[in-house]
Short mmCIF file of C-alpha atoms and ligand atoms in Angstrom, two decimals:
data_model
loop_
_atom_site.label_atom_id
_atom_site.label_comp_id
_atom_site.label_asym_id
_atom_site.label_seq_id
_atom_site.Cartn_x
_atom_site.Cartn_y
_atom_site.Cartn_z
CA MET L 767 -3.84 22.76 -9.62
CA PHE L 768 -3.67 22.73 -13.50
CA ASP L 769 -6.02 24.05 -15.72
CA MET L 770 -9.79 21.98 -15.44
CA THR L 771 -13.30 23.26 -16.33
CA PRO L 772 -15.62 22.92 -12.84
CA GLU L 773 -17.84 20.20 -15.62
CA ARG L 774 -14.95 17.98 -16.24
CA ALA L 775 -14.21 18.31 -12.43
CA ILE L 776 -17.86 16.78 -12.32
CA GLU L 777 -17.79 14.74 -15.13
CA LEU L 778 -14.57 12.64 -13.25
CA ASP L 779 -16.00 12.99 -9.63
CA ALA L 780 -18.99 11.10 -11.74
CA GLU L 781 -16.80 8.89 -13.09
CA ALA L 782 -14.53 7.64 -9.99
CA ARG L 783 -18.18 6.65 -7.96
CA ARG L 784 -19.71 4.71 -11.03
CA ILE L 785 -15.95 2.67 -10.54
CA LEU L 786 -16.29 1.96 -6.47
CA ARG L 787 -19.69 0.84 -7.48
CA LEU L 788 -19.32 -0.97 -10.28
CA ASN L 789 -16.31 -2.71 -7.98
CA ASP L 790 -18.64 -2.87 -4.94
CA ARG L 791 -19.21 -7.00 -4.15
CA GLY L 792 -21.18 -6.23 -1.58
CA GLY L 793 -19.80 -4.82 1.67
CA TYR L 794 -15.61 -4.97 -0.08
CA THR L 795 -14.48 -3.87 -3.36
CA VAL L 796 -12.31 -5.80 -5.62
CA PRO L 797 -9.26 -3.12 -6.52
CA THR L 798 -10.04 -3.94 -10.89
CA ALA L 799 -12.92 -7.05 -11.75
CA GLY L 800 -10.08 -9.50 -13.82
CA LEU L 801 -6.61 -8.98 -12.77
CA TYR L 802 -6.76 -8.45 -8.80
CA PRO L 803 -10.81 -10.25 -7.93
CA TYR L 804 -10.44 -10.04 -4.11
CA GLN L 805 -10.35 -8.30 -1.82
CA TRP L 806 -6.52 -6.55 -0.71
CA ASN L 807 -5.86 -5.09 2.72
CA TRP L 808 -4.70 -1.54 1.57
CA ASP L 809 -6.61 -1.09 -1.43
CA SER L 810 -9.74 -1.87 0.94
CA ALA L 811 -8.89 0.88 3.31
CA PHE L 812 -8.42 3.22 0.28
CA ALA L 813 -11.74 2.42 -0.26
CA ALA L 814 -13.12 2.98 2.23
CA TYR L 815 -11.68 6.76 1.57
CA GLY L 816 -13.49 7.23 -1.21
CA PHE L 817 -16.19 5.36 0.02
CA ALA L 818 -16.29 8.59 2.34
CA ALA L 819 -16.76 10.86 -0.32
CA PHE L 820 -20.26 10.57 -1.04
CA ASP L 821 -21.74 7.24 1.68
CA ILE L 822 -20.34 7.22 5.09
CA ASP L 823 -22.57 4.02 5.69
CA ARG L 824 -20.19 2.29 2.41
CA ALA L 825 -17.36 3.66 3.30
CA TRP L 826 -17.51 1.40 7.43
CA THR L 827 -18.56 -1.37 5.34
CA GLU L 828 -15.82 -1.54 4.04
CA LEU L 829 -13.15 -0.85 6.72
CA GLU L 830 -15.32 -3.68 9.22
CA THR L 831 -15.11 -6.37 6.02
CA LEU L 832 -11.50 -5.58 5.83
CA MET L 833 -11.46 -6.14 9.81
CA ALA L 834 -13.36 -9.38 9.48
CA GLY L 835 -10.40 -10.79 8.30
CA GLN L 836 -8.10 -10.87 11.02
CA TRP L 837 -6.42 -13.30 12.37
CA GLU L 838 -6.79 -14.55 15.82
CA ASN L 839 -3.23 -13.07 16.03
CA GLY L 840 -4.40 -10.06 15.14
CA MET L 841 -2.75 -10.15 11.35
CA VAL L 842 -4.64 -8.88 8.63
CA PRO L 843 -4.48 -10.57 5.74
CA HIS L 844 -2.52 -8.51 2.18
CA ILE L 845 -6.03 -11.35 0.54
CA GLN L 846 -8.90 -11.59 1.41
CA PHE L 847 -10.57 -14.52 -0.93
CA HIS L 848 -14.57 -14.60 -0.33
CA VAL L 849 -15.73 -16.06 -3.90
CA ALA L 850 -13.02 -18.00 -5.57
CA ASP L 851 -12.17 -16.63 -9.08
CA PRO L 852 -10.10 -19.52 -11.20
CA GLY L 853 -9.02 -15.99 -12.96
CA TYR L 854 -6.35 -14.85 -10.01
CA PHE L 855 -2.61 -17.05 -9.25
CA PRO L 856 -1.80 -17.47 -6.20
CA GLY L 857 -5.34 -18.38 -5.35
CA ALA L 858 -5.42 -20.23 -1.37
CA ASP L 859 -4.93 -23.45 -2.22
CA VAL L 860 -1.46 -22.14 -3.01
CA TRP L 861 -1.28 -19.97 0.30
CA GLY L 862 -2.38 -22.64 2.51
CA THR L 863 -3.91 -20.96 5.89
CA GLU L 864 -6.31 -22.73 6.45
CA ASP L 865 -5.05 -24.57 8.98
CA ALA L 866 -1.97 -22.18 9.68
CA PRO L 867 -2.30 -21.50 14.12
CA GLY L 868 -2.06 -18.40 14.74
CA LYS L 869 -5.27 -17.79 11.99
CA GLY L 870 -7.75 -19.45 14.01
CA ALA L 871 -11.18 -21.37 12.97
CA GLY L 872 -14.23 -19.85 11.10
CA ARG L 873 -12.49 -16.91 9.34
CA VAL L 874 -12.76 -16.63 5.38
CA ALA L 875 -9.50 -17.66 3.48
CA SER L 876 -7.40 -15.38 3.07
CA SER L 877 -3.14 -15.21 2.58
CA GLY L 878 -0.55 -15.77 5.04
CA ILE L 879 0.80 -12.09 4.77
CA SER L 880 -0.37 -8.36 5.53
CA GLN L 881 0.16 -4.88 3.62
CA PRO L 882 0.73 -1.51 4.83
CA ALA L 883 -1.29 -0.86 7.86
CA VAL L 884 -3.13 2.81 6.46
CA ALA L 885 -6.80 1.52 8.00
CA ALA L 886 -5.98 2.97 11.72
CA SER L 887 -5.30 6.16 8.76
CA PHE L 888 -8.91 5.99 7.28
CA ALA L 889 -10.38 5.37 10.59
CA TRP L 890 -9.53 8.00 11.74
CA ARG L 891 -10.47 10.40 8.67
CA ILE L 892 -13.92 8.51 8.16
CA TYR L 893 -14.90 9.58 12.16
CA ARG L 894 -14.15 13.32 11.59
CA LYS L 895 -15.82 13.34 8.85
CA ASP L 896 -18.95 12.63 10.65
CA PRO L 897 -18.13 12.01 14.20
CA GLY L 898 -21.65 11.20 14.64
CA ALA L 899 -22.50 8.47 12.67
CA GLY L 900 -18.99 6.44 13.04
CA ALA L 901 -18.90 6.81 16.79
CA ALA L 902 -20.17 3.90 17.36
CA ARG L 903 -19.20 1.63 14.25
CA VAL L 904 -15.03 3.41 15.18
CA ARG L 905 -15.86 1.36 19.02
CA ALA L 906 -16.04 -1.62 17.24
CA LEU L 907 -13.56 -1.18 15.26
CA PHE L 908 -10.76 -0.14 17.40
CA PRO L 909 -9.56 -2.74 19.13
CA ARG L 910 -9.30 -5.13 16.33
CA LEU L 911 -7.15 -1.79 14.90
CA VAL L 912 -5.53 -2.54 18.48
CA ALA L 913 -4.64 -6.22 17.90
CA PHE L 914 -3.42 -5.32 14.57
CA HIS L 915 -0.84 -2.74 14.76
CA ARG L 916 0.96 -4.72 17.40
CA TRP L 917 0.81 -7.59 15.39
CA PHE L 918 2.64 -5.63 13.60
CA MET L 919 4.60 -4.33 16.23
CA ALA L 920 5.36 -7.72 17.02
CA ALA L 921 6.08 -9.89 14.33
CA ARG L 922 7.89 -7.51 12.02
CA ALA L 923 9.25 -4.33 13.91
CA GLU L 924 12.78 -6.53 15.55
CA SER L 925 14.89 -3.80 13.56
CA GLY L 926 13.23 -1.14 14.44
CA ALA L 927 12.09 -0.04 11.10
CA VAL L 928 9.50 -2.10 10.22
CA ALA L 929 9.98 -5.11 7.66
CA ILE L 930 7.99 -7.13 4.97
CA SER L 931 8.92 -11.06 4.75
CA HIS L 932 8.41 -11.17 1.09
CA PRO L 933 7.77 -8.63 -1.38
CA TRP L 934 3.93 -8.47 -1.95
CA GLU L 935 3.60 -7.02 1.58
CA ALA L 936 5.41 -3.59 0.67
CA GLY L 937 3.12 -3.41 -1.03
CA ARG L 938 5.76 -2.43 -3.74
CA ASP L 939 6.44 -5.36 -5.42
CA ASN L 940 8.39 -5.91 -7.87
CA ALA L 941 10.79 -2.83 -6.23
CA PRO L 942 13.81 -2.41 -7.08
CA ASP L 943 14.75 -1.95 -3.51
CA TRP L 944 14.31 -6.21 -3.07
CA ASP L 945 16.50 -6.60 -5.56
CA GLU L 946 19.49 -8.05 -3.51
CA ALA L 947 18.11 -9.94 -0.64
CA MET L 948 15.03 -11.52 -3.54
CA ALA L 949 19.04 -12.85 -5.11
CA GLY L 950 19.74 -14.01 -2.23
CA VAL L 951 16.48 -16.73 -2.83
CA VAL L 952 17.85 -19.73 -4.98
CA PRO L 953 13.57 -20.60 -5.61
CA GLU L 954 14.43 -24.55 -6.04
CA GLY L 955 11.30 -26.89 -5.27
CA VAL L 956 9.28 -24.34 -6.88
CA ALA L 957 5.87 -26.55 -8.00
CA PRO L 958 4.80 -25.78 -12.06
CA TYR L 959 2.60 -23.02 -11.78
CA THR L 960 1.27 -20.61 -14.75
CA ARG L 961 0.21 -17.19 -14.38
CA ARG L 962 -2.84 -15.89 -14.39
CA ASP L 963 -1.71 -11.67 -14.37
CA THR L 964 0.21 -11.93 -17.44
CA GLY L 965 -3.28 -13.42 -19.38
CA HIS L 966 -4.81 -9.62 -18.40
CA VAL L 967 -2.11 -6.92 -18.88
CA ASP L 968 0.82 -6.59 -20.98
CA PRO L 969 3.82 -8.70 -19.64
CA LYS L 970 6.21 -5.53 -19.84
CA MET L 971 4.42 -4.51 -17.52
CA ARG L 972 4.29 -7.11 -14.70
CA PRO L 973 6.99 -8.69 -13.24
CA THR L 974 9.58 -10.89 -14.63
CA LYS L 975 9.41 -15.08 -13.96
CA GLU L 976 12.30 -15.01 -12.36
CA ASP L 977 10.46 -12.24 -10.11
CA TYR L 978 7.58 -14.74 -10.14
CA ASP L 979 8.99 -18.02 -9.20
CA ARG L 980 11.23 -16.30 -6.07
CA TYR L 981 7.56 -15.47 -5.12
CA ILE L 982 5.97 -18.75 -4.91
CA TRP L 983 8.94 -19.87 -3.21
CA LEU L 984 8.20 -17.29 -0.36
CA VAL L 985 4.70 -18.40 0.01
CA GLN L 986 5.76 -22.00 -0.11
CA PHE L 987 8.12 -21.13 2.32
CA GLY L 988 5.62 -19.67 4.40
CA ARG L 989 3.22 -21.98 3.96
CA GLU L 990 5.68 -24.48 5.05
CA ARG L 991 6.48 -23.18 8.59
CA GLY L 992 1.85 -22.96 9.34
CA TRP L 993 2.70 -19.21 8.95
CA ASP L 994 4.29 -19.07 12.05
CA ASP L 995 6.36 -16.11 12.45
CA ALA L 996 9.46 -16.30 14.40
CA ALA L 997 10.09 -19.22 11.95
CA ILE L 998 9.75 -17.80 9.71
CA ALA L 999 11.82 -13.87 10.38
CA ALA L 1000 14.16 -16.82 12.58
CA GLU L 1001 14.93 -19.07 8.86
CA SER L 1002 14.08 -17.14 5.97
CA PRO L 1003 16.55 -15.86 3.28
CA PHE L 1004 14.53 -12.71 2.17
CA ARG L 1005 14.09 -9.82 5.69
CA VAL L 1006 13.89 -6.57 4.61
CA ALA L 1007 13.05 -3.46 6.24
CA ASP L 1008 10.94 -1.30 4.40
CA PRO L 1009 10.01 3.01 4.36
CA THR L 1010 6.63 2.07 2.96
CA LEU L 1011 4.89 -0.26 6.09
CA THR L 1012 7.72 1.70 8.68
CA PHE L 1013 6.25 4.79 7.93
CA THR L 1014 2.16 4.54 7.10
CA LEU L 1015 2.07 2.14 10.46
CA MET L 1016 4.33 5.18 12.20
CA ARG L 1017 0.86 7.61 10.90
CA ALA L 1018 -1.55 4.62 11.52
CA CYS L 1019 -0.03 4.20 14.56
CA ARG L 1020 -0.98 8.75 15.67
CA ASP L 1021 -3.83 7.93 14.23
CA LEU L 1022 -5.03 5.29 16.02
CA GLY L 1023 -3.59 6.97 19.03
CA LEU L 1024 -5.92 10.93 18.69
CA LEU L 1025 -9.35 7.72 18.11
CA ALA L 1026 -8.25 6.41 21.78
CA GLU L 1027 -8.57 9.72 22.56
CA ALA L 1028 -11.47 10.43 21.30
CA LEU L 1029 -13.30 6.60 22.94
CA GLY L 1030 -11.29 7.65 25.78
CA GLU L 1031 -9.22 5.37 25.78
CA ASP L 1032 -5.69 4.96 26.95
CA ARG L 1033 -3.25 5.67 24.61
CA GLY L 1034 0.14 5.12 26.69
CA GLU L 1035 1.01 1.67 24.46
CA ILE L 1036 0.45 3.31 21.22
CA ASP L 1037 2.96 5.97 22.74
CA GLY L 1038 5.51 3.42 22.70
CA TRP L 1039 4.99 2.03 19.39
CA ILE L 1040 5.68 5.62 17.93
CA ALA L 1041 8.58 6.05 20.07
CA ARG L 1042 10.38 2.76 18.87
CA LEU L 1043 9.22 3.39 14.81
CA GLU L 1044 10.35 6.93 15.10
CA ALA L 1045 14.23 5.18 16.08
CA GLY L 1046 13.88 2.64 13.93
CA ALA L 1047 12.78 5.07 10.83
CA GLU L 1048 16.86 6.43 11.20
CA THR L 1049 18.41 3.28 10.65
CA LEU L 1050 16.48 3.26 6.71
CA TRP L 1051 18.04 7.34 6.01
CA ASN L 1052 20.77 6.43 3.20
CA PRO L 1053 23.34 9.88 3.73
CA GLU L 1054 24.13 8.87 0.00
CA ILE L 1055 21.33 8.85 -2.01
CA ALA L 1056 19.77 11.85 1.39
CA CYS L 1057 16.40 10.18 1.68
CA TYR L 1058 15.03 7.03 3.12
CA ASP L 1059 15.22 3.51 2.27
CA ALA L 1060 14.88 -0.16 2.73
CA ARG L 1061 17.89 -1.99 4.89
CA ASN L 1062 18.02 -5.32 3.57
CA LEU L 1063 17.65 -7.71 7.40
CA ARG L 1064 20.08 -10.05 6.52
CA THR L 1065 22.84 -8.62 5.43
CA GLY L 1066 22.53 -4.77 7.33
CA GLN L 1067 22.85 -3.35 3.00
CA LEU L 1068 20.39 -0.13 2.28
CA SER L 1069 18.93 -0.78 -1.15
CA GLY L 1070 20.11 2.77 -3.05
CA CYS L 1071 16.65 2.48 -4.09
CA VAL L 1072 15.35 6.56 -4.17
CA SER L 1073 11.65 5.16 -4.39
CA ASN L 1074 8.18 6.57 -3.68
CA ALA L 1075 8.62 5.36 -0.37
CA SER L 1076 11.30 7.68 -0.06
CA PHE L 1077 9.26 10.58 0.84
CA LEU L 1078 6.76 9.06 3.47
CA GLY L 1079 8.46 10.50 6.50
CA TRP L 1080 5.79 13.61 6.37
CA TRP L 1081 3.12 11.28 5.96
CA GLY L 1082 4.16 9.50 9.29
CA GLY L 1083 4.66 12.74 11.03
CA LEU L 1084 8.42 13.36 10.29
CA ARG L 1085 9.84 17.09 10.13
CA ASP L 1086 13.74 17.71 10.58
CA GLY L 1087 15.83 16.09 7.76
CA GLN L 1088 13.78 15.30 5.20
CA PRO L 1089 14.80 14.90 1.63
CA VAL L 1090 13.25 17.60 0.64
CA ASP L 1091 16.77 18.45 -1.76
CA THR L 1092 16.05 14.90 -3.54
CA LEU L 1093 12.06 15.15 -3.49
CA HIS L 1094 13.19 18.34 -5.65
CA ARG L 1095 15.72 15.74 -8.03
CA ILE L 1096 13.21 13.47 -8.92
CA PHE L 1097 10.28 16.37 -9.64
CA ASP L 1098 13.33 17.22 -12.05
CA ALA L 1099 13.28 13.89 -13.38
CA ALA L 1100 9.57 13.21 -13.77
CA PRO L 1101 7.28 14.97 -15.43
CA TYR L 1102 4.80 12.89 -14.03
CA SER L 1103 5.40 12.40 -10.40
CA VAL L 1104 5.99 10.53 -7.74
CA PRO L 1105 7.78 7.79 -9.88
CA SER L 1106 8.61 4.85 -7.60
CA HIS L 1107 12.45 4.27 -9.15
CA ASP L 1108 14.40 7.10 -9.77
CA PRO L 1109 15.22 8.25 -13.93
CA ALA L 1110 18.56 8.22 -13.40
CA SER L 1111 18.46 4.88 -12.38
CA PRO L 1112 19.79 1.69 -14.52
CA LYS L 1113 17.38 -0.05 -13.11
CA PHE L 1114 14.39 2.34 -14.09
CA GLU L 1115 11.45 0.98 -16.54
CA GLY L 1116 8.74 3.72 -17.23
CA LEU L 1117 6.35 1.44 -17.64
CA ARG L 1118 7.30 -1.65 -15.59
CA TYR L 1119 4.96 -1.72 -12.10
CA TRP L 1120 6.77 -0.67 -9.08
CA ARG L 1121 10.31 -0.25 -11.35
CA GLY L 1122 9.23 3.31 -11.86
CA PRO L 1123 5.44 3.96 -12.81
CA VAL L 1124 3.44 6.72 -10.52
CA TRP L 1125 1.55 5.64 -8.00
CA GLY L 1126 -2.01 7.14 -7.63
CA ILE L 1127 -2.07 6.12 -3.95
CA MET L 1128 1.88 6.88 -2.56
CA ASN L 1129 0.75 10.87 -3.92
CA MET L 1130 -2.19 11.02 -1.85
CA MET L 1131 0.26 10.00 1.06
CA VAL L 1132 3.32 12.06 -0.15
CA GLY L 1133 0.94 15.29 -1.09
CA VAL L 1134 -1.01 15.41 2.17
CA GLY L 1135 2.41 14.55 4.69
CA LEU L 1136 3.99 17.84 2.01
CA ALA L 1137 1.30 19.80 3.33
CA GLU L 1138 0.66 19.11 6.59
CA ALA L 1139 4.36 20.00 6.89
CA GLY L 1140 3.42 23.56 5.18
CA LEU L 1141 5.84 22.13 1.92
CA ILE L 1142 2.54 23.74 0.21
CA GLU L 1143 4.24 24.18 -3.29
CA GLU L 1144 5.84 20.63 -3.43
CA ALA L 1145 1.82 19.39 -2.54
CA ALA L 1146 0.47 21.43 -4.52
CA ARG L 1147 2.99 19.46 -7.40
CA VAL L 1148 2.49 16.31 -5.88
CA ARG L 1149 -1.07 16.86 -6.29
CA ALA L 1150 -1.57 18.70 -9.56
CA ASP L 1151 0.62 16.02 -11.66
CA THR L 1152 -1.71 13.15 -9.87
CA ALA L 1153 -4.95 15.21 -11.02
CA ARG L 1154 -3.67 15.34 -14.59
CA LEU L 1155 -2.21 12.57 -15.36
CA ILE L 1156 -6.44 10.71 -13.45
CA SER L 1157 -7.86 13.62 -15.94
CA GLU L 1158 -5.32 12.91 -18.96
CA ARG L 1159 -5.25 9.35 -19.29
CA GLY L 1160 -7.88 7.54 -17.44
CA PHE L 1161 -8.18 6.25 -13.44
CA ALA L 1162 -5.45 3.59 -14.76
CA GLU L 1163 -3.06 1.25 -11.96
CA TYR L 1164 -0.19 3.03 -12.39
CA PHE L 1165 1.06 5.61 -15.08
CA ASP L 1166 4.55 6.25 -17.15
CA PRO L 1167 5.83 9.40 -15.02
CA HIS L 1168 7.51 10.85 -18.16
CA ASP L 1169 4.71 10.99 -20.86
CA GLY L 1170 1.49 9.35 -18.77
CA THR L 1171 1.19 6.54 -20.15
CA PRO L 1172 -2.30 5.08 -18.24
CA ALA L 1173 -0.72 1.05 -17.06
CA GLY L 1174 -1.70 -2.01 -16.26
CA GLY L 1175 -5.42 -2.80 -14.88
CA GLY L 1176 -8.03 0.14 -15.77
CA THR L 1177 -10.71 1.31 -13.56
CA PHE L 1178 -9.34 0.91 -10.70
CA THR L 1179 -10.33 1.39 -7.48
CA TRP L 1180 -7.43 3.38 -5.24
CA THR L 1181 -7.15 5.69 -8.11
CA ALA L 1182 -10.84 6.68 -7.70
CA ALA L 1183 -10.70 6.48 -3.77
CA ILE L 1184 -8.05 9.06 -4.11
CA TRP L 1185 -9.47 11.69 -7.49
CA LEU L 1186 -12.89 11.95 -4.91
CA GLY L 1187 -10.97 12.19 -1.40
CA TRP L 1188 -8.24 13.91 -2.32
CA ALA L 1189 -7.29 14.94 -6.04
CA SER L 1190 -10.63 16.52 -7.14
CA PRO L 1191 -10.67 20.06 -7.68
CA ASN L 1192 -13.57 19.26 -5.27
CA ALA L 1193 -12.49 16.91 -2.35
CA GLU L 1194 -12.16 18.13 0.88
CA GLU L 1195 -9.52 16.37 1.82
CA LEU L 1196 -10.36 14.60 4.89
C1 LIG W 2375 -0.62 -4.63 -6.53
C2 LIG W 2375 -0.04 -3.99 -5.59
C3 LIG W 2375 -0.32 -4.13 -4.30
C4 LIG W 2375 -1.81 -3.65 -4.53
C5 LIG W 2375 -2.56 -5.37 -5.19
C6 LIG W 2375 -4.20 -4.96 -5.05
O1 LIG W 2375 -0.23 -6.77 -5.71
O2 LIG W 2375 1.56 -3.81 -6.04
O3 LIG W 2375 0.12 -3.05 -3.49
O4 LIG W 2375 -2.65 -3.57 -3.49
O5 LIG W 2375 -1.64 -5.22 -6.98
O6 LIG W 2375 -4.12 -3.26 -6.07
#
């Protein structure tokens, strides 16, 4: 740990708790006011992890509202539009999921795609923290979590690894990993639209117009097919197997298996998913860059990108053949690690979202995975870099890996959450 006084740590703990309360909209938490005014899927699961450090009841409530938005087919949408906000685009009307057959009647307005399935991992951690208080609540959530994973395996895992149907599904919106696949999307016929994100944040920290046109084109494409997963898988020009989705689901299945044991439920089906995901992960190994990579399922091409998701295998529970040498190279290239894209790559941009910046939540998963695998020095480096960024630069959405410049939104929920759960000197990693 780098040098931080106990007083400073206490101050930051208080600030992190204040941010979670500030972004609490009553039962669910927004990532940050203005830029992201709704409930996002994996943000919400991280928020629960943060709340668990000081309010277990509120932590369970967060997971409950998240899973209450689950579609009838098992999908948990990446955004739930609880209260309409004109400051965000694309809103519920653009997604047009209201009559999607997979959704089912009477559910909250939502997007039509999902996001990394981290909910079961945090449900397990929160339950373990206080099994007495959590038993009834986790028992009620368990069948929903199983249905969510079953949906992912059926709707996105045709290659063994887990695929995204839209860059937003990976949670790494504009990562260079998708560039080649996105070039195959011709954004013709996109209805005129006005971006709102660039009204909240400097455009040079956000995706480009070329990206945005394709994001919206892919939304229209899904909507025209009634968000039918099979039709989208068969017909979309964009289909990329992704290490983020693959390793987070692998980890979430392991944690769901532990929950099943604790609840006396059968874990046979879950073990089958883990085996399939382990085999699928091998298809993402890129020997040329010596780490995990994304694979365009339309061409079979690996993207050639070293990202922070390249180092999630440890979090996924894998131990053999992990990319420790590549991680050391990245550590040397980025004073604040782990960058979302290799600083040595011509595509690297230190402030542009997922094309370079450091993200606290990715660091938490990489760091915890490293620690579990016994790579203590590497784990300590990731944790210290994260703590230093937050302590010196605040609870920003992301940070420049060279000089630590804070970027994107401020007072950010998941940055506060991983501080409380993991990066703070006072955190008891759940
Ligand atoms: C951005 C991020 C995504 C996150 C969302 C809300 O779209 O790329 O991962 O879930 O913002 O914070």
